[in-house]
Amino acid sequence: MFRKIKQIIDGGNKFLITTHIDPDGDAIGSCFSLYWALDGLQKNPFVYMRDRVPYMYEFLPKPTQLFYNEPPDGTYDGIFILDCGNFFRVGNGHERLKSQGPIINIDHHATSEKFGIINIINQNSSSTGEILYNIYDALMIPISYNIAVNLYTAIFTDTGSFRYPNTNSEAFLICEKMTKFGVSPAHVAQMVYENHPKERFVLLGEVLSSLETYENDTIALAVVTKEMFHKTNTAKEYTEGFVEFIKEIRGVNVAILMKELSDNQYKISMRSKGDTDVALICNHFGGGGHRNAAGCTINGSIIQIKDRLKEALTKP
Ligand code: AMP
Ligand code: MN
Ligand code: MN
């Protein structure tokens, strides 16, 4: 099944690995695990991410060749794009990548575009980390601690600690295997979820004061403005987990976090419980994602965007 990938890896020496902007645990864990897998095969891998690693993932064993802002120049024997459903979400310089080497797209988004020469897309996989494990297994790539802790974190965070509906038996099986390679579940959980700077909670207080609910408390919405970041001396990465937090309200089916990017432009994060498909709604606004976790960017004032979201969520 992974014959073509095997040919590319066996036949090449220099590889680029990249993912989506605003990388999450799956994006980072997947890129870093593949870096260590290729490094172990005596290949020459490079990782590019448009945005920096958020503080909660800084404990992960990092590539020595890690580039930010712009993809490094040169040509590659393979360019792995991981956990990234839309080509543009690689960020700056993504167009240039097509002339820098064959693109291998490995992803699990429902709205994934087939932009690679090879596309391994499995919507039924919990995470991109899960697909990568299957590739390592098929290619008999030895698992080191550095691979294991990155893979574990990819699966652990993308399943919301095995709580979201994408949690499947493979997620448990692979994570259990990773503990055999030295991964401590308690250590990963503590680093990811219990290692926040105090400022994050000051920001959370501000954000919660904007909380509104609609449709008999089935939709919850909160806003993060640039002013709040400024006032609390925080940045975008401090909001990780906020949308999941307001989803914890009883009866809420859809939770929305609106993050101000610039004047009249907001990044929307949506999460849902059960069958409500937020990927469909975000797709309507030019974004995408999964049934229970999706995002998009919308232009307009806070009030205009709230109205458009309410309309999209309530129309039959
Ligand atoms: P986020 O709310 O940014 O954590 O994203 C939730 C999910 O939706 C992730 O799987 C993202 O990859 C996806 N997603 C977020 N924003 C966009 C977008 N603008 N276009 C396509 N997919 C997105
Ligand atoms: Mn992701
Ligand atoms: Mn993912």
XYZ file of C-alpha atoms and ligand atoms in Angstrom:
341
model
C 0.000 0.000 0.000
C 2.838 2.403 0.806
C 4.995 1.154 -2.106
C 5.344 4.587 -3.727
C 6.409 6.233 -0.468
C 8.949 3.474 0.082
C 10.401 4.117 -3.389
C 10.700 7.835 -2.699
C 12.334 7.326 0.691
C 14.673 4.542 -0.466
C 15.665 6.401 -3.625
C 16.179 9.828 -2.054
C 18.486 11.499 0.384
C 17.198 15.028 1.035
C 13.636 15.596 2.243
C 11.512 18.512 3.345
C 8.713 18.032 5.871
C 6.047 20.663 6.458
C 2.532 21.206 7.805
C -0.190 23.815 8.276
C 0.060 27.347 9.681
C -0.731 27.676 13.414
C 0.506 24.131 13.984
C -1.266 21.985 16.578
C -0.048 18.868 18.381
C -0.759 16.572 15.432
C 0.996 18.891 12.974
C 4.080 19.277 15.159
C 4.238 15.701 16.464
C 3.796 14.330 12.934
C 6.517 16.531 11.403
C 8.965 15.884 14.217
C 8.342 12.125 14.256
C 8.932 11.886 10.494
C 12.072 13.987 10.897
C 13.464 11.495 13.442
C 12.340 8.524 11.324
C 14.213 9.838 8.268
C 17.169 10.894 10.397
C 17.355 7.331 11.722
C 17.530 6.082 8.129
C 20.611 8.312 7.624
C 18.646 10.617 5.329
C 18.889 14.392 5.374
C 15.508 15.805 6.510
C 14.522 19.450 6.994
C 11.367 20.720 8.685
C 9.616 23.941 7.731
C 6.735 25.498 9.659
C 5.358 28.938 8.923
C 4.703 29.542 12.628
C 6.725 28.856 15.734
C 6.092 25.865 17.990
C 3.617 26.945 20.726
C 5.088 26.763 24.232
C 3.156 23.626 25.223
C 4.938 21.583 22.553
C 8.422 22.836 23.297
C 9.198 19.716 25.340
C 9.089 17.577 22.180
C 12.430 16.443 20.739
C 13.000 19.034 18.013
C 14.655 18.655 14.622
C 18.118 20.156 14.380
C 17.142 21.433 10.916
C 14.006 23.459 11.694
C 13.031 26.487 9.590
C 10.379 29.135 10.196
C 8.815 31.969 8.141
C 9.789 30.817 4.618
C 10.536 27.344 3.242
C 14.280 26.819 2.751
C 15.538 27.046 -0.866
C 16.788 24.132 -2.889
C 15.341 20.962 -4.300
C 14.303 17.876 -2.416
C 13.808 14.203 -3.282
C 10.444 14.405 -1.545
C 8.351 17.076 0.184
C 6.059 15.663 2.853
C 3.077 17.876 3.675
C 1.450 16.540 6.826
C -1.946 17.197 8.459
C -2.712 19.968 5.993
C -5.996 19.658 4.086
C -5.540 22.717 1.867
C -2.326 23.526 0.031
C -2.512 27.254 0.867
C -2.465 26.436 4.583
C 1.248 25.617 4.350
C 1.615 29.409 4.332
C 4.159 31.711 2.638
C 6.027 30.215 -0.280
C 3.778 27.191 -0.658
C 3.407 27.712 -4.445
C 7.168 27.530 -4.842
C 7.222 24.083 -3.205
C 5.721 22.470 -6.310
C 8.931 23.186 -8.222
C 11.155 22.063 -5.343
C 10.276 18.361 -5.404
C 7.530 15.737 -5.517
C 4.823 16.460 -2.965
C 3.579 13.682 -0.719
C 0.365 14.691 1.032
C -0.440 12.723 4.190
C -3.625 13.798 5.936
C -6.876 12.856 7.667
C -9.121 15.889 7.006
C -12.559 15.291 5.530
C -12.081 18.362 3.331
C -8.599 17.382 2.134
C -7.493 18.441 -1.350
C -5.402 16.010 -3.374
C -2.565 18.457 -4.074
C 0.270 15.913 -3.946
C 1.826 13.549 -6.451
C 1.095 10.956 -3.799
C -1.970 11.519 -1.574
C -2.464 9.350 1.464
C -5.694 10.660 2.922
C -7.688 8.665 5.402
C -10.610 10.451 7.028
C -11.119 7.511 9.333
C -7.727 7.961 10.930
C -7.774 9.708 14.292
C -4.794 11.829 13.330
C -1.982 12.203 10.838
C 0.219 10.602 13.507
C -1.806 7.407 13.179
C -1.250 7.266 9.390
C 2.471 7.868 9.890
C 2.686 5.011 12.372
C 1.128 2.710 9.758
C 3.750 3.871 7.251
C 6.640 3.273 9.694
C 5.198 -0.148 10.450
C 4.847 -1.106 6.766
C 8.333 0.198 5.954
C 9.770 -1.480 9.059
C 11.251 1.777 10.327
C 12.620 1.245 13.855
C 10.821 3.360 16.499
C 13.085 5.470 18.710
C 11.984 7.452 21.782
C 12.089 10.648 19.698
C 9.716 9.153 17.143
C 7.491 7.636 19.844
C 6.963 10.733 21.997
C 6.134 12.847 18.949
C 3.690 10.275 17.578
C 2.072 9.813 20.984
C 1.578 13.567 21.352
C 0.127 13.830 17.818
C -2.513 11.198 18.554
C -3.120 12.218 22.172
C -3.792 15.866 21.335
C -5.795 15.338 18.111
C -8.197 13.011 19.920
C -8.539 15.540 22.780
C -6.941 13.009 25.139
C -9.030 10.166 23.671
C -12.309 12.043 24.212
C -13.397 13.140 20.708
C -15.348 10.948 18.271
C -12.227 10.439 16.111
C -10.828 8.326 18.973
C -10.569 4.823 17.531
C -8.993 1.557 18.609
C -5.854 2.307 16.537
C -5.285 5.471 18.565
C -5.197 3.432 21.782
C -3.166 0.614 20.229
C -0.480 2.912 18.840
C -0.252 5.016 22.002
C 0.020 1.872 24.106
C 2.873 0.728 21.838
C 4.592 4.104 22.210
C 4.682 3.666 26.002
C 6.820 0.576 25.354
C 9.382 2.904 23.749
C 9.596 4.996 26.899
C 6.768 7.525 26.511
C 5.247 8.571 29.849
C 1.545 9.478 29.379
C 1.577 11.509 32.604
C 4.608 13.510 31.476
C 3.097 14.309 28.062
C -0.248 15.273 29.648
C 1.463 17.530 32.170
C 3.605 19.260 29.548
C 0.667 19.840 27.189
C -2.135 20.656 29.628
C -0.612 21.723 32.951
C 2.244 23.948 31.986
C 0.573 27.239 31.069
C 1.916 30.664 31.975
C -0.280 32.528 34.458
C -1.137 35.140 31.820
C -3.177 32.577 29.915
C -5.726 32.491 32.726
C -5.903 36.272 32.920
C -6.668 36.213 29.187
C -9.218 33.423 29.706
C -11.034 35.653 32.205
C -11.294 38.399 29.594
C -12.443 35.970 26.921
C -15.075 34.386 29.174
C -16.533 37.807 29.890
C -17.455 37.908 26.164
C -19.268 34.551 26.325
C -22.709 34.431 24.710
C -25.033 31.537 24.030
C -27.751 31.223 21.405
C -30.527 28.842 20.410
C -31.463 27.733 23.924
C -27.837 27.501 25.017
C -26.912 25.059 22.253
C -24.397 27.440 20.643
C -21.649 29.116 22.692
C -19.495 31.916 21.317
C -16.602 33.906 22.753
C -14.303 36.548 21.287
C -10.588 37.272 21.664
C -9.565 40.732 20.578
C -6.126 42.179 19.926
C -6.812 44.526 22.817
C -7.212 41.544 25.172
C -3.867 40.137 24.025
C -2.279 43.522 24.563
C -3.835 44.061 27.980
C -2.795 40.628 29.276
C 0.580 40.516 27.548
C -0.341 37.336 25.666
C -0.496 36.070 22.075
C -2.427 33.661 19.870
C -0.810 30.510 21.267
C -2.268 31.290 24.737
C -5.774 30.620 23.379
C -5.142 26.946 22.617
C -7.923 24.966 24.317
C -10.286 27.935 24.872
C -12.853 26.786 22.299
C -12.813 23.273 23.749
C -13.341 24.823 27.186
C -16.612 26.564 26.285
C -17.754 23.373 24.562
C -17.813 21.844 28.056
C -21.062 23.727 28.817
C -23.962 21.291 29.218
C -26.236 21.237 26.192
C -23.831 23.146 23.950
C -23.527 21.469 20.549
C -21.408 24.059 18.819
C -18.665 26.155 20.419
C -17.140 29.065 18.541
C -14.076 31.175 19.271
C -13.584 34.341 17.211
C -10.009 35.564 17.219
C -9.248 39.032 15.889
C -6.480 38.865 13.278
C -6.669 42.467 12.094
C -9.342 45.153 11.819
C -12.495 43.467 10.558
C -10.853 40.076 10.098
C -11.424 37.159 12.433
C -10.157 33.586 12.617
C -13.055 31.328 13.563
C -12.513 28.068 15.447
C -15.521 25.770 15.722
C -15.996 22.610 17.714
C -19.088 20.419 17.927
C -20.466 17.473 19.813
C -22.067 14.498 18.079
C -23.426 14.717 14.552
C -23.282 18.480 14.013
C -20.887 18.963 11.090
C -18.900 22.172 11.589
C -16.560 21.386 8.647
C -19.571 21.926 6.400
C -20.277 25.310 7.982
C -16.642 26.443 7.860
C -16.440 25.220 4.271
C -19.276 27.596 3.469
C -16.980 30.437 4.626
C -13.998 29.161 2.629
C -12.443 27.094 5.438
C -12.588 23.450 6.368
C -11.588 20.799 8.869
C -13.310 17.804 10.408
C -16.920 17.151 11.401
C -16.277 18.066 15.043
C -13.382 20.553 14.654
C -13.099 23.110 11.896
C -12.017 26.643 11.145
C -12.210 29.542 8.716
C -11.380 33.225 8.391
C -14.215 35.746 7.982
C -14.088 39.463 7.220
C -16.489 41.855 8.913
C -17.249 43.422 12.276
C -17.880 41.258 15.349
C -21.622 41.874 15.083
C -21.767 41.120 11.342
C -19.819 37.902 11.772
C -21.943 36.761 14.719
C -25.052 37.274 12.594
C -23.603 35.380 9.636
C -22.538 32.511 11.871
C -25.921 32.325 13.601
C -27.641 32.273 10.224
C -25.382 29.531 8.861
C -25.864 27.453 12.015
C -29.630 27.748 12.205
C -30.764 27.602 8.594
C -32.298 24.208 7.830
P -8.480 25.328 14.566
O -9.775 25.885 14.952
O -7.561 26.310 13.916
O -7.825 24.569 15.680
O -8.760 24.272 13.425
C -9.617 23.183 13.593
C -9.524 22.287 12.396
O -9.963 22.949 11.224
C -8.124 21.810 12.083
O -8.212 20.486 11.667
C -7.674 22.718 10.984
O -6.746 22.068 10.167
C -8.952 23.066 10.255
N -8.941 24.462 9.798
C -8.811 25.562 10.561
N -8.842 26.694 9.840
C -8.988 26.323 8.551
C -9.080 27.024 7.288
N -9.028 28.360 7.227
N -9.219 26.278 6.179
C -9.265 24.937 6.242
N -9.193 24.217 7.378
C -9.057 24.882 8.517
Mn -3.778 19.947 12.644
Mn -4.766 16.328 12.591
